[in-house]
XYZ file of C-alpha atoms in Angstrom:
618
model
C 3.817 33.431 -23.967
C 4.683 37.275 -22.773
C 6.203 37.853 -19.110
C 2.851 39.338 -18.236
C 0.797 35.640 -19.478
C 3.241 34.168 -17.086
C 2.642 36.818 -14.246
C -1.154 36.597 -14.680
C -0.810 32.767 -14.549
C 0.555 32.519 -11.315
C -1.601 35.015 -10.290
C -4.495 33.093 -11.024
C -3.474 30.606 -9.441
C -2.941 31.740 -6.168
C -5.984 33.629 -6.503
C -8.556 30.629 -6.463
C -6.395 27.815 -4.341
C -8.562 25.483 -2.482
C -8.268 24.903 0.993
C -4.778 22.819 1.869
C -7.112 20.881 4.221
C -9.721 20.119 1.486
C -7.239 18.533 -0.546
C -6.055 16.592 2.274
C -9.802 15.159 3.375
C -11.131 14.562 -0.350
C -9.424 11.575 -1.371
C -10.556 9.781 1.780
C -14.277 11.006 1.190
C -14.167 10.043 -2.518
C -12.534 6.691 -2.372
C -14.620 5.718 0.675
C -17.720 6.360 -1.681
C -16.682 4.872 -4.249
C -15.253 1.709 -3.140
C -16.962 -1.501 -2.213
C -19.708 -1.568 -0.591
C -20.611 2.085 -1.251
C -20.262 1.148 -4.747
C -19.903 4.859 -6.139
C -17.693 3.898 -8.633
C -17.503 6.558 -11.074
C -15.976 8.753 -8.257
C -12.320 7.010 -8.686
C -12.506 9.088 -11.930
C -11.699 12.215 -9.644
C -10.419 11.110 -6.574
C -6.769 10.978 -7.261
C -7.073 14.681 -8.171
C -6.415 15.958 -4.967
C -2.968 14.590 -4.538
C -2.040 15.685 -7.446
C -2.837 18.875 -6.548
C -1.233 18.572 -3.373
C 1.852 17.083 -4.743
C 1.855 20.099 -7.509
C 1.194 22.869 -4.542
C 3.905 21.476 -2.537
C 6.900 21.524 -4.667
C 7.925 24.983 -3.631
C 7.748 23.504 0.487
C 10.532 21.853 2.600
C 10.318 17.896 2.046
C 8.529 17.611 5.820
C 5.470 19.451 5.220
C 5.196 18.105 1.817
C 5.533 14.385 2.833
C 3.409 15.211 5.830
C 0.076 16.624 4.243
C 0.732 14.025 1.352
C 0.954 11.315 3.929
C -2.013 12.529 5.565
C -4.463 12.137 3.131
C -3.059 9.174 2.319
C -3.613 7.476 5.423
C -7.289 8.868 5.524
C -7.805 6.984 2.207
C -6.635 3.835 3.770
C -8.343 4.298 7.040
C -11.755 5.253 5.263
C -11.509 1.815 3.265
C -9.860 -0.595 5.189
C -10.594 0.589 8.722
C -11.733 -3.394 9.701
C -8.668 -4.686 9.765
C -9.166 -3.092 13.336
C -11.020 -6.043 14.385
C -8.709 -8.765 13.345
C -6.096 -6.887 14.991
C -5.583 -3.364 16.531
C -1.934 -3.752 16.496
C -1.629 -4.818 12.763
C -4.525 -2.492 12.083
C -2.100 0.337 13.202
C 0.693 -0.869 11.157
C -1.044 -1.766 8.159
C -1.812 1.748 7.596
C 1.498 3.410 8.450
C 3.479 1.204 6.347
C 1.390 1.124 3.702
C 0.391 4.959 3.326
C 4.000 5.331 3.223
C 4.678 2.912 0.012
C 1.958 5.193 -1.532
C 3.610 8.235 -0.795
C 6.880 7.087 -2.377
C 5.818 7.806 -6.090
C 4.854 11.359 -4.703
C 8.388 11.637 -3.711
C 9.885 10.535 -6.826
C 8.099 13.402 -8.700
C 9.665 15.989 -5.944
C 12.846 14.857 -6.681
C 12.235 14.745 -10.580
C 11.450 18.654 -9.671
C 14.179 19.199 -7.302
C 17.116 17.579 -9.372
C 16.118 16.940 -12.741
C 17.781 19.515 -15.451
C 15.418 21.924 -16.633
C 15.235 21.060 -20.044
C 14.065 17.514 -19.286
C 11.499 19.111 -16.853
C 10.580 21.677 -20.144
C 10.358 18.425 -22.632
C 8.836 15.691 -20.609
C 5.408 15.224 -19.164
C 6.601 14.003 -15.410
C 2.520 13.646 -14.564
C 2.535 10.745 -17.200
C 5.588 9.208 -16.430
C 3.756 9.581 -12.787
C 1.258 7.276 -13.844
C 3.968 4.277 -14.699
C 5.353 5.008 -11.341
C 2.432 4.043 -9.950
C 1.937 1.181 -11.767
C 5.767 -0.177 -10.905
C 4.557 0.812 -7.179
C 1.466 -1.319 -7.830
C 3.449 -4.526 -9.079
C 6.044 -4.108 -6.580
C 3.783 -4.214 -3.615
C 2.087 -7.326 -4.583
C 5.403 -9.232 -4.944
C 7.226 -9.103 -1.451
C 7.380 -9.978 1.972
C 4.893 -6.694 3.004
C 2.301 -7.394 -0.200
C -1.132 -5.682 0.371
C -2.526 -5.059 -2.428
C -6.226 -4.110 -1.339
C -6.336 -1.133 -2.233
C -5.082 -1.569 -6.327
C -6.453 1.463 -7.803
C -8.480 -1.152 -10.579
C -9.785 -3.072 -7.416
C -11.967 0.277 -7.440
C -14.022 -1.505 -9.964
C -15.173 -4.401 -8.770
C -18.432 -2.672 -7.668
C -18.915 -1.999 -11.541
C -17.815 -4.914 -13.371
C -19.850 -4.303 -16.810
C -17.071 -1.510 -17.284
C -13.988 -3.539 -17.297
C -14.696 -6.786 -19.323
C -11.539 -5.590 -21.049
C -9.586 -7.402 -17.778
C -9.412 -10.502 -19.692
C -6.500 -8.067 -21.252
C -4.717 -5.670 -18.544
C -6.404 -7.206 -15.450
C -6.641 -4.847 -12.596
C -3.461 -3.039 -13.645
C -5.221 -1.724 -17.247
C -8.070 -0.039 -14.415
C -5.703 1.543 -12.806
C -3.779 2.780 -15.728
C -7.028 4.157 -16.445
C -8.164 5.607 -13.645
C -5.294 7.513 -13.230
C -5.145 8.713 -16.676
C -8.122 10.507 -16.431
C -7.407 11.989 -13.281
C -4.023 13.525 -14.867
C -6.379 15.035 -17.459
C -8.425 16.556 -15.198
C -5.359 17.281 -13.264
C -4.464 19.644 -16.157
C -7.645 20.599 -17.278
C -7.759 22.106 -13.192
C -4.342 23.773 -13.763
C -5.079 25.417 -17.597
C -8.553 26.521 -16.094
C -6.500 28.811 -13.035
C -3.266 29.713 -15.059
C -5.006 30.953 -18.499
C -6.602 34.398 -18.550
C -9.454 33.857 -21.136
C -12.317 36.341 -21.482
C -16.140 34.576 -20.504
C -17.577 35.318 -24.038
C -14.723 32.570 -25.217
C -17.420 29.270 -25.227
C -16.243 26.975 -22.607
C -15.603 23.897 -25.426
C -12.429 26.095 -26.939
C -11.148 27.064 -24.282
C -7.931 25.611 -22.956
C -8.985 23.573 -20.060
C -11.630 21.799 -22.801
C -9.187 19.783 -24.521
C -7.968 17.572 -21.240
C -11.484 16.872 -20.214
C -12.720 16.002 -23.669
C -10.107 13.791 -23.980
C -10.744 12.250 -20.620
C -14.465 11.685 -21.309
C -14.063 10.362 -24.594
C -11.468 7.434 -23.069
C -14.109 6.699 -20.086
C -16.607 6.151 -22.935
C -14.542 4.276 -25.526
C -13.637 1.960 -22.786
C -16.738 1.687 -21.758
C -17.706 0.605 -25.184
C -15.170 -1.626 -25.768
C -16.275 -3.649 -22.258
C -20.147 -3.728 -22.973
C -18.502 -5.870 -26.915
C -15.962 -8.032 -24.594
C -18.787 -8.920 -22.090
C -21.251 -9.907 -25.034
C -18.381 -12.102 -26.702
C -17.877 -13.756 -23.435
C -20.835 -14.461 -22.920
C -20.969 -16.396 -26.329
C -18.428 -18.078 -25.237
C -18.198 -19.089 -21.865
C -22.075 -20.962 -21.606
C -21.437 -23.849 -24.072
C -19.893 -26.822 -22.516
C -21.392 -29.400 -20.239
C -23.013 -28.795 -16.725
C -21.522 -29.377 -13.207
C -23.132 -28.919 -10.204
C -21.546 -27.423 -7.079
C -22.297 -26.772 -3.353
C -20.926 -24.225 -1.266
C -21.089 -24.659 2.344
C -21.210 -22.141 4.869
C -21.367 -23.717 8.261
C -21.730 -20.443 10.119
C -19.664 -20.695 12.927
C -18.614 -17.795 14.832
C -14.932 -17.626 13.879
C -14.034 -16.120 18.137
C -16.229 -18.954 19.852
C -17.020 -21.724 18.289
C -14.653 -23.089 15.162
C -11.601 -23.183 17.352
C -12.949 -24.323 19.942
C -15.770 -26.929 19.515
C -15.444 -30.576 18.852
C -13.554 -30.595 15.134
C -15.499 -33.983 14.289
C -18.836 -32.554 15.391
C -18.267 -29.663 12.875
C -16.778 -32.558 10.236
C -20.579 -33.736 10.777
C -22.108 -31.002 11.277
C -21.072 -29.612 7.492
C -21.460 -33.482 5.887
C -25.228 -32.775 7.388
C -25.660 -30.010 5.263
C -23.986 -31.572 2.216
C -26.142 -34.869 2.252
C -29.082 -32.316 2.373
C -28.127 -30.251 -0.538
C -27.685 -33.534 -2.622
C -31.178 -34.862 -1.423
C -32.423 -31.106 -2.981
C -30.217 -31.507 -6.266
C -31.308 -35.750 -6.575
C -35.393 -34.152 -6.589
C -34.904 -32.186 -9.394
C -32.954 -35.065 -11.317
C -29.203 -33.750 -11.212
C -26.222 -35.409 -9.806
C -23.885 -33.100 -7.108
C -20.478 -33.348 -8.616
C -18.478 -31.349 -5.930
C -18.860 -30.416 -2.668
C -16.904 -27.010 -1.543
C -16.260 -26.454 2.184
C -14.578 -23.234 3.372
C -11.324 -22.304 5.048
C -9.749 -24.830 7.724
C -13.097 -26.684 7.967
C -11.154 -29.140 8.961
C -9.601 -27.755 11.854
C -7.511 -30.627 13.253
C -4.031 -30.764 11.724
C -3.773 -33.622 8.772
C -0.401 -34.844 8.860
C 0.988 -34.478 4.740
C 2.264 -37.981 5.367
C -0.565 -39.880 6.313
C -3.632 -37.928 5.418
C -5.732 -41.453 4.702
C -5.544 -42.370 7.942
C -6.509 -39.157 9.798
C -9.930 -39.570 11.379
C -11.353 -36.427 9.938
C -10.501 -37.781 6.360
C -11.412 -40.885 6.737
C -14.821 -40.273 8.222
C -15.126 -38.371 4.664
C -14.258 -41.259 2.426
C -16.460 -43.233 4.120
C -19.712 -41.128 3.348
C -18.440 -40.667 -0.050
C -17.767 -44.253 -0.897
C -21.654 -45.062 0.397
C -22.734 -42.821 -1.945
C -23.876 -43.536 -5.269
C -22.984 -40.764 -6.972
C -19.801 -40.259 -4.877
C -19.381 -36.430 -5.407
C -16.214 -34.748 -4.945
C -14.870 -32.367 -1.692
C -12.466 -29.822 -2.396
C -12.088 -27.785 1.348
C -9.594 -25.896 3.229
C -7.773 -27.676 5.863
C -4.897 -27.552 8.271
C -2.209 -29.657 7.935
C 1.635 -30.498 9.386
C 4.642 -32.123 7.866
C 6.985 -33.642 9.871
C 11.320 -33.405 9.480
C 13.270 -36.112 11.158
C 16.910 -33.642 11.639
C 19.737 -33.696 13.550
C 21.944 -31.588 12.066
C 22.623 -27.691 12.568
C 20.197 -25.039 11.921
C 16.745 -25.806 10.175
C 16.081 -28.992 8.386
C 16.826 -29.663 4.570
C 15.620 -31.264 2.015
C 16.577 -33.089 -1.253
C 14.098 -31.340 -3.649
C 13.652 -33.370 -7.239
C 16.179 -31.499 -9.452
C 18.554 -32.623 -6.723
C 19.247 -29.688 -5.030
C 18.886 -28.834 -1.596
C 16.743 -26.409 0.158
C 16.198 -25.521 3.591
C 12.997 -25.372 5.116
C 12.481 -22.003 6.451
C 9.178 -22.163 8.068
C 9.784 -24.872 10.131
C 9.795 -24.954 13.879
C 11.432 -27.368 16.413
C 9.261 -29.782 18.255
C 9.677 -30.865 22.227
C 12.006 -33.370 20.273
C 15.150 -31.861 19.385
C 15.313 -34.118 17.082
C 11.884 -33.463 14.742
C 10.862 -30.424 13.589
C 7.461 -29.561 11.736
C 5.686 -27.247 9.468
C 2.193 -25.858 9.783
C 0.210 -25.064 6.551
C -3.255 -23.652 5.571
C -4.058 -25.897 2.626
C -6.658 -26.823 0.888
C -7.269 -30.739 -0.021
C -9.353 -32.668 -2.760
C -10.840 -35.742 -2.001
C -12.447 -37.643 -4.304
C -11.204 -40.660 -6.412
C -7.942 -39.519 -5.018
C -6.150 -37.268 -2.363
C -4.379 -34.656 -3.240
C -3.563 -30.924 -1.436
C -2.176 -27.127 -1.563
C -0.456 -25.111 0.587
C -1.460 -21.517 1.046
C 2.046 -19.164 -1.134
C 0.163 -15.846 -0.815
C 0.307 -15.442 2.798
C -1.073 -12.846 5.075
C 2.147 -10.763 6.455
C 2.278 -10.606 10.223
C 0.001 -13.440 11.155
C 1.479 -16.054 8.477
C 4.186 -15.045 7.910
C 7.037 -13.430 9.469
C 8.546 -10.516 7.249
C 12.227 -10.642 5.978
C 12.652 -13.620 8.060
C 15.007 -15.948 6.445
C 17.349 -12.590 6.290
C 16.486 -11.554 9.623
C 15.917 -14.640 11.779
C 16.054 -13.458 15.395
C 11.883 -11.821 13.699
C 11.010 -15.163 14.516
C 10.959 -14.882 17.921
C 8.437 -11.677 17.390
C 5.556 -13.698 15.662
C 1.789 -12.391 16.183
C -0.596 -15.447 16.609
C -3.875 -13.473 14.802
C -5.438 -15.984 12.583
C -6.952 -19.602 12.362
C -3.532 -21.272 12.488
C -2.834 -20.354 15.970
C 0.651 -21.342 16.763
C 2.805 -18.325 15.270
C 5.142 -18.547 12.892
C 5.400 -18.310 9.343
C 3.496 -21.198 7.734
C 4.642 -23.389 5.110
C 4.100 -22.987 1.746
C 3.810 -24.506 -1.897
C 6.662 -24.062 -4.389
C 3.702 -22.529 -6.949
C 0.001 -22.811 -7.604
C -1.502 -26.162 -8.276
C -4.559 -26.835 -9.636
C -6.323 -30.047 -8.005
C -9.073 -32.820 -9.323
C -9.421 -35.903 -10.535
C -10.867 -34.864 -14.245
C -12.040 -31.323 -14.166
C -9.464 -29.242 -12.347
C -10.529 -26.563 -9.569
C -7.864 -23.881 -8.976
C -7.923 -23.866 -4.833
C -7.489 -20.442 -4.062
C -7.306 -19.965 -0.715
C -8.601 -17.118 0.742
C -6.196 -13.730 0.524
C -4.804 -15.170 -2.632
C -7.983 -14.028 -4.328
C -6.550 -10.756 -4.628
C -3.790 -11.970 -6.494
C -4.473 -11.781 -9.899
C -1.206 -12.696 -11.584
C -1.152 -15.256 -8.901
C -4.452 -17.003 -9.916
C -3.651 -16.776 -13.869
C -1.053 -19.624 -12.560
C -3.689 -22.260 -11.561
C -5.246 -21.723 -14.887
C -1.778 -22.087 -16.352
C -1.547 -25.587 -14.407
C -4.838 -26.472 -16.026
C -7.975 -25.090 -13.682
C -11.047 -24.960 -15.295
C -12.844 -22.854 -12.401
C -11.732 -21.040 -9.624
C -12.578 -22.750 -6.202
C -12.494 -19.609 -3.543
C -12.559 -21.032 0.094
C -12.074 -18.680 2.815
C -12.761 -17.493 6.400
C -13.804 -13.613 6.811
C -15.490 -13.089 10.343
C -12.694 -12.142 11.544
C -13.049 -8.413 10.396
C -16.955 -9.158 11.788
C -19.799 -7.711 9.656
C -17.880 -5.168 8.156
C -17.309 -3.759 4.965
C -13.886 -6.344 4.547
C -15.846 -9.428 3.876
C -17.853 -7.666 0.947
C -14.978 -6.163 -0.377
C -13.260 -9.091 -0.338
C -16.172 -10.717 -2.529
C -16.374 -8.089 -5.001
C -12.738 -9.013 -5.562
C -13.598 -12.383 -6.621
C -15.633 -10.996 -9.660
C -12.291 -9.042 -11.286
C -11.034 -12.718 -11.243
C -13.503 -14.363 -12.878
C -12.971 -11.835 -15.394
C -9.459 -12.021 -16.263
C -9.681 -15.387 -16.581
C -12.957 -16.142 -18.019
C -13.723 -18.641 -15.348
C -16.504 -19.413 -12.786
C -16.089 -18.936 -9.299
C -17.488 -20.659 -6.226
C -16.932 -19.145 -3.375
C -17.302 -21.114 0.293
C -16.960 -18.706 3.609
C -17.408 -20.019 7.167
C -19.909 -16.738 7.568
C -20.107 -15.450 4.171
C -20.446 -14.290 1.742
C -20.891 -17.501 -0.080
C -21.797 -17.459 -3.304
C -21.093 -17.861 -7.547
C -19.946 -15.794 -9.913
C -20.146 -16.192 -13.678
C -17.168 -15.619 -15.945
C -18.772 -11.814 -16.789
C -17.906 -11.504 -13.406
C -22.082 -11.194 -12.428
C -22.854 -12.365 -8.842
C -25.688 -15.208 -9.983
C -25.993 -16.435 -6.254
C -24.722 -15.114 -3.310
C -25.584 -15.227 1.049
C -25.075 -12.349 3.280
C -23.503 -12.525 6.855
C -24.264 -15.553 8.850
C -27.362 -16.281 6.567
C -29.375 -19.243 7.631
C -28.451 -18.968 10.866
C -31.474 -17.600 13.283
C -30.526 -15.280 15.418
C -27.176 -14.001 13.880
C -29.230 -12.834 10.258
C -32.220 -11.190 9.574
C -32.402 -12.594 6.367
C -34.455 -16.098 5.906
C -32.735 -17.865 2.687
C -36.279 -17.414 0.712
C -34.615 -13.717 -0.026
C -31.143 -15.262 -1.986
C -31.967 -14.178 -5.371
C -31.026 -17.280 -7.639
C -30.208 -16.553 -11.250
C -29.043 -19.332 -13.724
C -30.946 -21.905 -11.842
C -28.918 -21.957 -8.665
C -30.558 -22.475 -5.296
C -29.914 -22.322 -1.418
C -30.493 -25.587 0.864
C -30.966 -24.523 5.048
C -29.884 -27.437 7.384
C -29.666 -26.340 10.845
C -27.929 -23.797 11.267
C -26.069 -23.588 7.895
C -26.827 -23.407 4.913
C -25.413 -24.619 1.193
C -26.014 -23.274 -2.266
C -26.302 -24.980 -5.337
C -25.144 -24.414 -8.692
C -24.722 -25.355 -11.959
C -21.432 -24.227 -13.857
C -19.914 -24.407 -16.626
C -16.042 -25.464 -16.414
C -13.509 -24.190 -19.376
C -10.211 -24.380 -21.166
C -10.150 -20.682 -22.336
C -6.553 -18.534 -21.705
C -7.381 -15.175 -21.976
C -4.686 -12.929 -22.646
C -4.395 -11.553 -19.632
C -3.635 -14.834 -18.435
C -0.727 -15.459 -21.180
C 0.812 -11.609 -20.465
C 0.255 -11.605 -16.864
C 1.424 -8.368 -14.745
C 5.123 -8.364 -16.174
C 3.824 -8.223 -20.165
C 0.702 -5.956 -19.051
C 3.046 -3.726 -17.701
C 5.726 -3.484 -19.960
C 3.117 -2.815 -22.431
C 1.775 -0.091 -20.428
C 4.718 1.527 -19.618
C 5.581 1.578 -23.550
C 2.714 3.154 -24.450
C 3.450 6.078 -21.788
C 6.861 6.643 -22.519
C 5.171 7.122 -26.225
C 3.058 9.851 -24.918
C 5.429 11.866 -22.779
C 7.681 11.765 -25.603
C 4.881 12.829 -27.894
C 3.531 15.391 -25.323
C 7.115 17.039 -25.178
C 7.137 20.909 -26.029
C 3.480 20.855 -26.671
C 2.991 21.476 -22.618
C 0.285 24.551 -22.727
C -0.156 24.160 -19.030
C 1.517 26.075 -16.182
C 3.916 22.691 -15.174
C 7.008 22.695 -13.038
C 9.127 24.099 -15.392
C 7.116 26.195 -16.572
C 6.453 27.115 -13.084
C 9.779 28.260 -11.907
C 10.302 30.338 -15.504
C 7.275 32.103 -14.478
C 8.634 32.695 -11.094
C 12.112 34.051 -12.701
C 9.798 36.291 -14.952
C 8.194 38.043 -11.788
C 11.600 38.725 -10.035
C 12.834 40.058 -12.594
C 9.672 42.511 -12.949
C 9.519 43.364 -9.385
C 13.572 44.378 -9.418
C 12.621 46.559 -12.661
């Protein structure tokens, strides 16, 4: 390449630069449309473009408008998809999307420093916009494994509205989508930058020119993966439907999450839901099937079980009695609050002896009006059935249950928000790891946020689950686009581990999912109840021979499943081996893609620059 190539490349480009602003607003308009519910999908293809560009355009600024317009459009991407969390809380609304358009930004600054410090012959030889991509993906894994974990917006949650695509997440799970999706918007990242810097005549046909070669090779990897989904998802679906039948029912009692579950009588709701049960079996016994579990949503059970004598609490044993009437004595698997109790008086928390002999201090516990008792609260989830056994929520929701960075900071304690359904604040307790629960065929009790967890649920299957039992409580974002997106989540699940999913929300959405990750029966907000929904429960669309029972002013649906054994890979790799194996692979292609960088890049960028100054002076 002449000095004059050079010269007419950076011409070029400053010839035909978009608006800064337009960058800045496009990633926000794009994501927004094509995440759940908008369900544009396809759109994630391009929408990381902009901040490339803007991270590419800003290289030659001070680090404060750089960060800034980054961290702008950043922000607008959160607020135009997760803008509900308002509603839950305006406070942690506010936070939420500082903190966590700054993580984003962080990979952004990595590549400004790579350009800032890096020697030029590395910057010549290396292609920093892949390495970029297993940034993001270390960014990605990071963020769901610490004390400020929100992993909403995963770049392969994107694709929950279009689930035939990725079958292939019984592989990478949602860290393969995102691998993808920012793969292809690298290549159209250069394909954007070859089309401004090269100065190519219009009779050259468009397919051989230089900006050709990135998009071909972007649309042919959308396509082959598409391909290699629609064979995955026919496989599955081979595989996945032999086995024999069980029948579930998922409640959803409708109560308004602000003025009523908190607040009314918890035994008249206990009832109230058992109502609805009794009436879904009478629907299931007519058509000559026997209800084998019963799933109830988040806290249901409102009044605290204590760990140590859960037989005896009222709300548990009004349960066992209904169930021990019944011929057919059907199983309940439903989320619950519960409290253990700690006898100490010695200094600081209390400790106990765990069974490898060591001892552990409990961190979330609180002191009682007793100096000498202290207590932990829990949101758990409990099976009933031939025997009693429970989970405590690990994956907790940071602010409202749990305190960040507390055990190293302590005096945060003192600083808790009371936001959600466990009202005393504080961080909750916890199990030591997922558990799956039953008496013969194992549910894995996920418990509401910790259905965005993929790696997390791949460990109930590890402990033996044979479906995933989703119980949660979503009104408080109100009838926003949370508790759908939320949902959709629930399908990438069922994917990666080949599994069905029942889902039970207090308001919705309610509903099954197959292990192709299909929605087969499903509510919408506050269906069945008159007066709150539009929508009569003739208008649930039942595949698969599922069905919805009214009774009242709740409502249940019915479904036969199909339990399974199957570890997918994905489940045997988890995030660690997926991304290891990614990160291989990119270290391949930068390596590969060394010297052979026909695009104007950073390097390249500054020689170009060098090149005009020394023109100009002659």
């Amino acid at each position: 390449m002449t000095k004059n190539d050079h010269i007419r490349g950076v011409e070029r480009i400053k010839g035909v630069t978009l608006p800064t602003w337009l960058l800045v607003v496009l990633p926000a308009i794009l994501f927004g449309l094509a995440w759940e519910p908008m369900s544009f999908t396809p759109l994630v293809f391009v929408a990381f473009v902009p901040f490339l560009l803007l991270a590419y355009r800003g290289m030659k600024d001070k680090g404060l408008p750089y960060f800034g317009r980054l961290f702008l459009a950043l922000m607008l991407w959160n607020i135009a998809t997760t803008w509900w969390v308002w509603f839950a809380s305006d406070v942690g609304a506010i936070a939420m999307l500082l903190m966590n358009s700054f993580f984003m930004y962080l990979p952004f600054g990595l590549w400004r420093m790579w350009h800032k410090r890096a020697p030029r012959s590395w910057q010549l030889r290396w292609r920093f916009d892949v390495i970029f991509i297993g940034i993001w993906l270390l960014y990605e894994f990071a963020h769901h494994r610490w004390d400020l974990s929100w992993p909403w917006l995963c770049l392969g949650n994107a694709f929950s509205g279009m689930t035939w695509y990725v079958q292939w997440y019984e592989i990478s799970g949602t860290l393969g989508g995102s691998a993808l999706i920012l793969a292809v918007n690298v290549l159209v990242f250069r394909a954007i930058l070859l089309w401004r810097s090269h100065s190519e005549t219009a009779a050259i046909p468009f397919w051989k020119r230089a900006a050709a070669k990135p998009l071909f090779t972007a649309g042919t990897l959308v396509v082959l993966m598409g391909l290699i989904s629609v064979w995955l998802g026919h496989r599955a679906a081979g595989m996945v439907g032999k086995g024999a039948g069980y029948w579930v029912a998922a409640i959803q009692p409708n109560y308004d999450t602000y003025e009523e579950k908190f607040v009314l009588d918890p035994m008249q709701m206990v009832e109230e839901m058992q109502a609805t049960t009794e009436g879904a079996q009478r629907a299931l016994r007519a058509k000559g099937e026997r209800l084998n579990c019963v799933l109830w949503p988040e806290t249901s059970l409102v009044s605290s079980i204590n760990v140590k004598y859960m037989e005896s609490d009222q709300q548990v044993a009004f349960l066992k009695g209904m169930r021990s009437r019944d011929s057919f004595q059907p199983d309940y698997l439903m989320g619950v609050n519960m409290v253990q109790w700690y006898p100490w008086q010695g200094k600081g928390k209390p400790e106990v002896l765990m069974p490898d002999k060591s001892v552990r201090t409990v961190a979330a516990a609180r002191q009682s009006n007793d100096p000498n008792y202290w207590y932990t609260l829990h949101n758990s989830a409990l099976w009933l059935g031939d025997t009693l056994s429970y989970y405590h929520k690990s994956k907790l929701v940071p602010g409202t249950e749990q305190l960040p960075f507390v055990s190293t900071f302590p005096f945060l304690e003192s600083l808790a928000i009371s936001l959600d359904e466990n009202s005393a604040s504080g961080t909750l307790g916890k199990s030591d790891r997922a558990l799956a629960l039953g008496d013969g065929v194992k549910a894995a009790p996920v418990i509401c946020y910790e259905s965005i967890y993929g790696d997390y649920v791949s460990d109930y299957v590890g402990d033996g689950a044979q479906w995933l039992a989703v119980v949660t409580n979503d009104a408080w974002w109100r009838n926003t686009a949370g508790h759908k997106q939320h949902f959709s989540y629930a399908k990438l699940r069922a994917i990666e581990q080949r599994k069905w999913v029942g889902r039970a929300a207090n308001t919705g959405i309610s509903g099954f999912i197959n292990p192709q990750g299909e929605s087969v029966l499903e509510t919408v907000w506050y269906q069945g109840r008159a007066g709150r929904c539009e929508s009569p429960l003739g208008d649930i669309a039942a595949k698969d021979g599922g069905y919805a029972v009214g009774v009242g002013t709740q409502c249940a649906l019915v479904q036969r499943i199909v339990p399974n054994d199957i570890k997918t890979i994905y489940q045997g790799l988890g995030d660690v081996g997926v991304l290891v194996v990614l990160w291989v692979l990119l270290l391949v292609i930068a390596v590969r893609g060394r010297g052979k960088m026909d695009y104007v890049g950073m390097g390249m960028m500054d020689l170009a620059t060098q090149v005009l100054v020394e023109v100009a002076a002659g």
